[in-house]
Amino acid sequence: KAGVTQTPRYLIKTRGQQVTLSCSPISGHRSVSWYQQTPGQGLQFLFEYFSETQRNKGNFPGRFSGRQFSNSRSEMNVSTLELGDSALYLCASSSTGVSNEKLFFGSGTQLSVL
Amino acid sequence: GEDVEQSLFLSVREGDSSVINCTYTDSSSTYLYWYKQEPGAGLQLLTYIFSNMDMKQDQRLTVLLNKKDKHLSLRIADTQTGDSAIYFCAESITGGYNKLIFGAGTRLAVHP
């Protein structure tokens, strides 16, 4: 069974641009979550989607948004990029997103903002 | 509030046991997790424990939970160089829909 797949693996953007990251969950998983990992702030929860609906959102500005498609694949978008958005963005999937489930992570997209 | 704390660094000799400690604050936590991250990689789920359990053993890994003190530990027996990585403790929040609160991570260095 294929794991969580994130594309692209690396991205370089400049300030003010926008970026879209993609995540394909494990087959059969319907919950997709996104996390940001930085050396300063560590791992922080961005949002979670299930059946194309956002059910939970972390404390990030509105420049960070996401969506989920009917096949459970998810994208996240960051608009008007800032230097501080440079981070490893991790996607995770689980069956339904309830708290007793195992959460499986992808390898991440490393975003560098210049 | 939600907070998870870990010591930042641990160095052990190959073949010894490693013990990584973690404290958490949210008493409504349902599950507590240990993840491993190797350089340039995502997070690998190592093990997890339900909040009403005291201990869980899985091959070389032993998780101990002291719910009264909100203290979690991960013991790795017979530590190998391949165990060198960053280990994250995380708690799940009831009704949080996969919102995990992570500690800062403990960097484990295994030397010969």
PDB file of C-alpha atoms in Angstrom:
ATOM      1  CA  LYS A   1       0.000   0.000   0.000  1.00  0.00           C
ATOM      2  CA  ALA A   2       1.490   3.348  -1.007  1.00  0.00           C
ATOM      3  CA  GLY A   3       2.133   5.864   1.749  1.00  0.00           C
ATOM      4  CA  VAL A   4       1.230   9.521   1.900  1.00  0.00           C
ATOM      5  CA  THR A   5       2.616  11.262  -1.171  1.00  0.00           C
ATOM      6  CA  GLN A   6       3.508  14.933  -1.222  1.00  0.00           C
ATOM      7  CA  THR A   7       4.550  16.946  -4.232  1.00  0.00           C
ATOM      8  CA  PRO A   8       6.711  18.736  -4.986  1.00  0.00           C
ATOM      9  CA  ARG A   9       9.540  17.718  -2.658  1.00  0.00           C
ATOM     10  CA  TYR A  10      11.266  21.107  -2.848  1.00  0.00           C
ATOM     11  CA  LEU A  11      10.068  24.565  -3.811  1.00  0.00           C
ATOM     12  CA  ILE A  12      11.809  27.913  -4.039  1.00  0.00           C
ATOM     13  CA  LYS A  13       9.681  31.033  -4.215  1.00  0.00           C
ATOM     14  CA  THR A  14      10.163  34.738  -3.687  1.00  0.00           C
ATOM     15  CA  ARG A  15       8.330  37.034  -1.309  1.00  0.00           C
ATOM     16  CA  GLY A  16       4.886  38.039  -2.463  1.00  0.00           C
ATOM     17  CA  GLN A  17       4.340  34.977  -4.642  1.00  0.00           C
ATOM     18  CA  GLN A  18       1.842  32.255  -3.885  1.00  0.00           C
ATOM     19  CA  VAL A  19       2.377  28.514  -3.731  1.00  0.00           C
ATOM     20  CA  THR A  20       0.267  25.359  -3.894  1.00  0.00           C
ATOM     21  CA  LEU A  21       1.322  22.100  -2.296  1.00  0.00           C
ATOM     22  CA  SER A  22      -0.286  18.753  -3.000  1.00  0.00           C
ATOM     23  CA  CYS A  23      -0.939  15.705  -0.857  1.00  0.00           C
ATOM     24  CA  SER A  24      -2.322  12.282  -1.779  1.00  0.00           C
ATOM     25  CA  PRO A  25      -3.370  10.287   1.297  1.00  0.00           C
ATOM     26  CA  ILE A  26      -3.047   6.572   1.821  1.00  0.00           C
ATOM     27  CA  SER A  27      -5.663   4.744  -0.215  1.00  0.00           C
ATOM     28  CA  GLY A  28      -8.904   4.561   1.763  1.00  0.00           C
ATOM     29  CA  HIS A  29      -7.982   7.359   4.143  1.00  0.00           C
ATOM     30  CA  ARG A  30     -10.427  10.234   4.138  1.00  0.00           C
ATOM     31  CA  SER A  31      -8.881  12.585   6.671  1.00  0.00           C
ATOM     32  CA  VAL A  32      -5.972  14.789   5.643  1.00  0.00           C
ATOM     33  CA  SER A  33      -4.130  17.139   7.994  1.00  0.00           C
ATOM     34  CA  TRP A  34      -1.388  19.662   7.332  1.00  0.00           C
ATOM     35  CA  TYR A  35       1.455  20.683   9.615  1.00  0.00           C
ATOM     36  CA  GLN A  36       4.195  23.274   9.375  1.00  0.00           C
ATOM     37  CA  GLN A  37       7.642  22.463  10.758  1.00  0.00           C
ATOM     38  CA  THR A  38      10.199  25.196  11.415  1.00  0.00           C
ATOM     39  CA  PRO A  39      13.328  25.229  13.575  1.00  0.00           C
ATOM     40  CA  GLY A  40      11.905  28.031  15.708  1.00  0.00           C
ATOM     41  CA  GLN A  41       8.271  26.994  16.179  1.00  0.00           C
ATOM     42  CA  GLY A  42       8.554  23.244  15.741  1.00  0.00           C
ATOM     43  CA  LEU A  43       5.572  21.295  14.421  1.00  0.00           C
ATOM     44  CA  GLN A  44       2.340  23.239  14.271  1.00  0.00           C
ATOM     45  CA  PHE A  45      -1.092  22.137  13.115  1.00  0.00           C
ATOM     46  CA  LEU A  46      -2.486  24.034  10.138  1.00  0.00           C
ATOM     47  CA  PHE A  47      -5.843  22.403   9.334  1.00  0.00           C
ATOM     48  CA  GLU A  48      -7.680  19.142   8.823  1.00  0.00           C
ATOM     49  CA  TYR A  49     -10.089  18.071   6.084  1.00  0.00           C
ATOM     50  CA  PHE A  50     -12.564  15.228   5.864  1.00  0.00           C
ATOM     51  CA  SER A  51     -14.973  14.630   2.991  1.00  0.00           C
ATOM     52  CA  GLU A  52     -14.029  17.970   1.443  1.00  0.00           C
ATOM     53  CA  THR A  53     -14.872  19.866   4.653  1.00  0.00           C
ATOM     54  CA  GLN A  54     -12.459  21.662   6.924  1.00  0.00           C
ATOM     55  CA  ARG A  55     -13.157  20.460  10.463  1.00  0.00           C
ATOM     56  CA  ASN A  56     -10.350  22.060  12.410  1.00  0.00           C
ATOM     57  CA  LYS A  57      -7.964  24.927  11.899  1.00  0.00           C
ATOM     58  CA  GLY A  58      -4.791  26.004  13.669  1.00  0.00           C
ATOM     59  CA  ASN A  59      -3.690  29.498  14.534  1.00  0.00           C
ATOM     60  CA  PHE A  60      -2.387  30.660  11.170  1.00  0.00           C
ATOM     61  CA  PRO A  61      -3.267  33.779   9.131  1.00  0.00           C
ATOM     62  CA  GLY A  62      -5.808  33.654   6.345  1.00  0.00           C
ATOM     63  CA  ARG A  63      -2.987  33.529   3.782  1.00  0.00           C
ATOM     64  CA  PHE A  64      -2.877  29.814   4.539  1.00  0.00           C
ATOM     65  CA  SER A  65      -5.752  27.915   3.015  1.00  0.00           C
ATOM     66  CA  GLY A  66      -6.518  24.441   1.860  1.00  0.00           C
ATOM     67  CA  ARG A  67      -9.041  22.250   0.198  1.00  0.00           C
ATOM     68  CA  GLN A  68      -9.833  18.611  -0.289  1.00  0.00           C
ATOM     69  CA  PHE A  69     -11.167  16.932  -3.381  1.00  0.00           C
ATOM     70  CA  SER A  70     -13.713  14.147  -3.694  1.00  0.00           C
ATOM     71  CA  ASN A  71     -10.914  11.577  -4.064  1.00  0.00           C
ATOM     72  CA  SER A  72      -9.500  12.764  -0.677  1.00  0.00           C
ATOM     73  CA  ARG A  73      -6.449  14.381  -2.244  1.00  0.00           C
ATOM     74  CA  SER A  74      -5.695  17.726  -0.648  1.00  0.00           C
ATOM     75  CA  GLU A  75      -3.946  20.928  -1.559  1.00  0.00           C
ATOM     76  CA  MET A  76      -2.786  23.767   0.592  1.00  0.00           C
ATOM     77  CA  ASN A  77      -2.128  27.254  -0.670  1.00  0.00           C
ATOM     78  CA  VAL A  78      -0.077  30.047   0.793  1.00  0.00           C
ATOM     79  CA  SER A  79      -0.582  33.476  -0.736  1.00  0.00           C
ATOM     80  CA  THR A  80       1.611  36.564  -0.474  1.00  0.00           C
ATOM     81  CA  LEU A  81       4.575  34.562   0.759  1.00  0.00           C
ATOM     82  CA  GLU A  82       6.742  35.916   3.547  1.00  0.00           C
ATOM     83  CA  LEU A  83      10.266  34.917   4.516  1.00  0.00           C
ATOM     84  CA  GLY A  84       8.881  33.345   7.671  1.00  0.00           C
ATOM     85  CA  ASP A  85       6.821  30.901   5.626  1.00  0.00           C
ATOM     86  CA  SER A  86       9.995  28.986   4.808  1.00  0.00           C
ATOM     87  CA  ALA A  87       9.382  25.592   6.361  1.00  0.00           C
ATOM     88  CA  LEU A  88       8.832  21.902   5.857  1.00  0.00           C
ATOM     89  CA  TYR A  89       5.134  21.357   5.208  1.00  0.00           C
ATOM     90  CA  LEU A  90       3.948  17.922   6.220  1.00  0.00           C
ATOM     91  CA  CYS A  91       0.750  16.232   5.238  1.00  0.00           C
ATOM     92  CA  ALA A  92      -0.742  13.381   7.252  1.00  0.00           C
ATOM     93  CA  SER A  93      -3.643  11.041   6.672  1.00  0.00           C
ATOM     94  CA  SER A  94      -5.846   8.739   8.680  1.00  0.00           C
ATOM     95  CA  SER A  95      -9.083   6.848   8.128  1.00  0.00           C
ATOM     96  CA  THR A  96     -11.567   9.223   9.709  1.00  0.00           C
ATOM     97  CA  GLY A  97      -9.586  11.718  11.780  1.00  0.00           C
ATOM     98  CA  VAL A  98     -10.865  10.740  15.212  1.00  0.00           C
ATOM     99  CA  SER A  99      -8.350  10.894  18.032  1.00  0.00           C
ATOM    100  CA  ASN A 100      -7.796   7.162  18.438  1.00  0.00           C
ATOM    101  CA  GLU A 101      -6.364   6.670  14.995  1.00  0.00           C
ATOM    102  CA  LYS A 102      -2.839   6.320  13.757  1.00  0.00           C
ATOM    103  CA  LEU A 103      -1.721   9.353  11.812  1.00  0.00           C
ATOM    104  CA  PHE A 104       0.662   8.699   8.927  1.00  0.00           C
ATOM    105  CA  PHE A 105       2.891  11.434   7.553  1.00  0.00           C
ATOM    106  CA  GLY A 106       4.367  12.076   4.145  1.00  0.00           C
ATOM    107  CA  SER A 107       7.979  13.130   3.526  1.00  0.00           C
ATOM    108  CA  GLY A 108       6.986  16.772   3.262  1.00  0.00           C
ATOM    109  CA  THR A 109       7.498  19.688   0.911  1.00  0.00           C
ATOM    110  CA  GLN A 110      10.449  21.909   1.775  1.00  0.00           C
ATOM    111  CA  LEU A 111       9.493  25.488   0.912  1.00  0.00           C
ATOM    112  CA  SER A 112      12.153  28.171   0.765  1.00  0.00           C
ATOM    113  CA  VAL A 113      11.052  31.790   0.412  1.00  0.00           C
ATOM    114  CA  LEU A 114      13.753  34.185  -0.806  1.00  0.00           C
TER     115      LEU A 114
ATOM    116  CA  GLY B   1      -3.429  24.985  27.913  1.00  0.00           C
ATOM    117  CA  GLU B   2      -1.808  22.687  25.421  1.00  0.00           C
ATOM    118  CA  ASP B   3       1.921  22.196  25.813  1.00  0.00           C
ATOM    119  CA  VAL B   4       4.359  19.307  25.416  1.00  0.00           C
ATOM    120  CA  GLU B   5       7.925  19.501  26.667  1.00  0.00           C
ATOM    121  CA  GLN B   6      10.929  17.324  25.933  1.00  0.00           C
ATOM    122  CA  SER B   7      14.619  17.505  26.633  1.00  0.00           C
ATOM    123  CA  LEU B   8      16.448  18.517  23.469  1.00  0.00           C
ATOM    124  CA  PHE B   9      19.402  16.167  23.327  1.00  0.00           C
ATOM    125  CA  LEU B  10      20.413  12.677  24.424  1.00  0.00           C
ATOM    126  CA  SER B  11      23.673  10.859  23.742  1.00  0.00           C
ATOM    127  CA  VAL B  12      24.058   7.114  24.357  1.00  0.00           C
ATOM    128  CA  ARG B  13      26.540   4.385  23.608  1.00  0.00           C
ATOM    129  CA  GLU B  14      25.612   1.721  21.083  1.00  0.00           C
ATOM    130  CA  GLY B  15      24.038  -1.261  22.846  1.00  0.00           C
ATOM    131  CA  ASP B  16      22.863   0.746  25.852  1.00  0.00           C
ATOM    132  CA  SER B  17      19.234   1.659  26.546  1.00  0.00           C
ATOM    133  CA  SER B  18      17.932   5.125  25.699  1.00  0.00           C
ATOM    134  CA  VAL B  19      15.193   6.830  27.674  1.00  0.00           C
ATOM    135  CA  ILE B  20      13.489   9.876  26.205  1.00  0.00           C
ATOM    136  CA  ASN B  21      11.159  11.810  28.481  1.00  0.00           C
ATOM    137  CA  CYS B  22       8.181  14.022  27.787  1.00  0.00           C
ATOM    138  CA  THR B  23       5.664  15.976  29.853  1.00  0.00           C
ATOM    139  CA  TYR B  24       2.302  17.210  28.661  1.00  0.00           C
ATOM    140  CA  THR B  25      -0.311  19.510  30.141  1.00  0.00           C
ATOM    141  CA  ASP B  26      -3.675  18.680  28.592  1.00  0.00           C
ATOM    142  CA  SER B  27      -5.506  16.300  30.922  1.00  0.00           C
ATOM    143  CA  SER B  28      -8.094  15.589  28.235  1.00  0.00           C
ATOM    144  CA  SER B  29      -5.484  13.948  26.005  1.00  0.00           C
ATOM    145  CA  THR B  30      -6.723  10.630  24.684  1.00  0.00           C
ATOM    146  CA  TYR B  31      -3.703   9.223  22.914  1.00  0.00           C
ATOM    147  CA  LEU B  32       0.001   9.958  23.232  1.00  0.00           C
ATOM    148  CA  TYR B  33       2.392   9.237  20.411  1.00  0.00           C
ATOM    149  CA  TRP B  34       6.058   8.840  19.675  1.00  0.00           C
ATOM    150  CA  TYR B  35       7.296   9.764  16.221  1.00  0.00           C
ATOM    151  CA  LYS B  36      10.778   9.451  14.733  1.00  0.00           C
ATOM    152  CA  GLN B  37      12.231  11.831  12.149  1.00  0.00           C
ATOM    153  CA  GLU B  38      15.400  11.125  10.249  1.00  0.00           C
ATOM    154  CA  PRO B  39      17.229  13.855   8.310  1.00  0.00           C
ATOM    155  CA  GLY B  40      15.316  15.022   5.277  1.00  0.00           C
ATOM    156  CA  ALA B  41      12.364  12.761   6.004  1.00  0.00           C
ATOM    157  CA  GLY B  42       8.844  13.009   7.326  1.00  0.00           C
ATOM    158  CA  LEU B  43       7.590  11.623  10.613  1.00  0.00           C
ATOM    159  CA  GLN B  44       7.470   7.891  11.230  1.00  0.00           C
ATOM    160  CA  LEU B  45       4.963   6.669  13.805  1.00  0.00           C
ATOM    161  CA  LEU B  46       6.855   4.468  16.279  1.00  0.00           C
ATOM    162  CA  THR B  47       4.231   3.689  18.876  1.00  0.00           C
ATOM    163  CA  TYR B  48       1.334   5.174  20.775  1.00  0.00           C
ATOM    164  CA  ILE B  49      -0.457   4.626  24.062  1.00  0.00           C
ATOM    165  CA  PHE B  50      -3.992   5.242  25.192  1.00  0.00           C
ATOM    166  CA  SER B  51      -4.255   7.577  28.132  1.00  0.00           C
ATOM    167  CA  ASN B  52      -5.761   4.933  30.441  1.00  0.00           C
ATOM    168  CA  MET B  53      -2.793   2.590  30.007  1.00  0.00           C
ATOM    169  CA  ASP B  54       0.380   2.558  32.107  1.00  0.00           C
ATOM    170  CA  MET B  55       2.734   0.736  29.810  1.00  0.00           C
ATOM    171  CA  LYS B  56       3.038  -0.576  26.294  1.00  0.00           C
ATOM    172  CA  GLN B  57       5.823  -2.732  24.898  1.00  0.00           C
ATOM    173  CA  ASP B  58       6.581  -3.219  21.226  1.00  0.00           C
ATOM    174  CA  GLN B  59       9.783  -5.142  20.469  1.00  0.00           C
ATOM    175  CA  ARG B  60      12.669  -2.864  21.551  1.00  0.00           C
ATOM    176  CA  LEU B  61      10.336  -0.028  22.484  1.00  0.00           C
ATOM    177  CA  THR B  62       8.690   0.444  25.878  1.00  0.00           C
ATOM    178  CA  VAL B  63       6.356   3.341  26.597  1.00  0.00           C
ATOM    179  CA  LEU B  64       5.581   4.289  30.191  1.00  0.00           C
ATOM    180  CA  LEU B  65       2.779   6.694  31.070  1.00  0.00           C
ATOM    181  CA  ASN B  66       2.304   8.356  34.448  1.00  0.00           C
ATOM    182  CA  LYS B  67      -1.026  10.070  34.006  1.00  0.00           C
ATOM    183  CA  LYS B  68      -0.962  11.658  37.460  1.00  0.00           C
ATOM    184  CA  ASP B  69       2.280  13.472  36.692  1.00  0.00           C
ATOM    185  CA  LYS B  70       1.483  13.795  32.948  1.00  0.00           C
ATOM    186  CA  HIS B  71       4.810  12.173  32.166  1.00  0.00           C
ATOM    187  CA  LEU B  72       5.527   9.946  29.203  1.00  0.00           C
ATOM    188  CA  SER B  73       8.745   8.128  28.414  1.00  0.00           C
ATOM    189  CA  LEU B  74      10.101   6.060  25.541  1.00  0.00           C
ATOM    190  CA  ARG B  75      12.734   3.449  26.263  1.00  0.00           C
ATOM    191  CA  ILE B  76      14.717   1.995  23.372  1.00  0.00           C
ATOM    192  CA  ALA B  77      16.529  -1.190  24.319  1.00  0.00           C
ATOM    193  CA  ASP B  78      19.861  -2.138  22.704  1.00  0.00           C
ATOM    194  CA  THR B  79      20.155   1.216  20.938  1.00  0.00           C
ATOM    195  CA  GLN B  80      21.759   1.050  17.493  1.00  0.00           C
ATOM    196  CA  THR B  81      23.348   3.686  15.269  1.00  0.00           C
ATOM    197  CA  GLY B  82      20.273   3.455  13.048  1.00  0.00           C
ATOM    198  CA  ASP B  83      18.236   4.795  15.958  1.00  0.00           C
ATOM    199  CA  SER B  84      19.993   8.159  15.666  1.00  0.00           C
ATOM    200  CA  ALA B  85      17.213  10.613  14.830  1.00  0.00           C
ATOM    201  CA  ILE B  86      14.900  13.190  16.365  1.00  0.00           C
ATOM    202  CA  TYR B  87      12.098  11.748  18.492  1.00  0.00           C
ATOM    203  CA  PHE B  88       8.874  13.668  18.958  1.00  0.00           C
ATOM    204  CA  CYS B  89       6.325  13.168  21.664  1.00  0.00           C
ATOM    205  CA  ALA B  90       2.785  14.252  20.741  1.00  0.00           C
ATOM    206  CA  GLU B  91      -0.619  14.329  22.366  1.00  0.00           C
ATOM    207  CA  SER B  92      -3.976  14.194  20.643  1.00  0.00           C
ATOM    208  CA  ILE B  93      -6.754  16.488  21.715  1.00  0.00           C
ATOM    209  CA  THR B  94     -10.230  15.087  22.262  1.00  0.00           C
ATOM    210  CA  GLY B  95     -12.360  16.106  19.310  1.00  0.00           C
ATOM    211  CA  GLY B  96      -9.343  17.700  17.705  1.00  0.00           C
ATOM    212  CA  TYR B  97      -9.588  15.849  14.409  1.00  0.00           C
ATOM    213  CA  ASN B  98      -5.938  14.884  14.090  1.00  0.00           C
ATOM    214  CA  LYS B  99      -4.700  18.034  15.753  1.00  0.00           C
ATOM    215  CA  LEU B 100      -1.620  16.773  17.535  1.00  0.00           C
ATOM    216  CA  ILE B 101       0.425  18.906  19.893  1.00  0.00           C
ATOM    217  CA  PHE B 102       4.093  18.096  19.427  1.00  0.00           C
ATOM    218  CA  GLY B 103       7.060  18.586  21.669  1.00  0.00           C
ATOM    219  CA  ALA B 104      10.187  20.250  20.289  1.00  0.00           C
ATOM    220  CA  GLY B 105      11.828  16.871  19.703  1.00  0.00           C
ATOM    221  CA  THR B 106      14.751  15.073  21.323  1.00  0.00           C
ATOM    222  CA  ARG B 107      17.813  14.533  19.189  1.00  0.00           C
ATOM    223  CA  LEU B 108      19.228  11.081  19.951  1.00  0.00           C
ATOM    224  CA  ALA B 109      22.881  10.556  19.082  1.00  0.00           C
ATOM    225  CA  VAL B 110      24.214   6.997  19.266  1.00  0.00           C
ATOM    226  CA  HIS B 111      27.966   6.605  19.381  1.00  0.00           C
ATOM    227  CA  PRO B 112      30.170   3.468  19.232  1.00  0.00           C
TER     228      PRO B 112
END
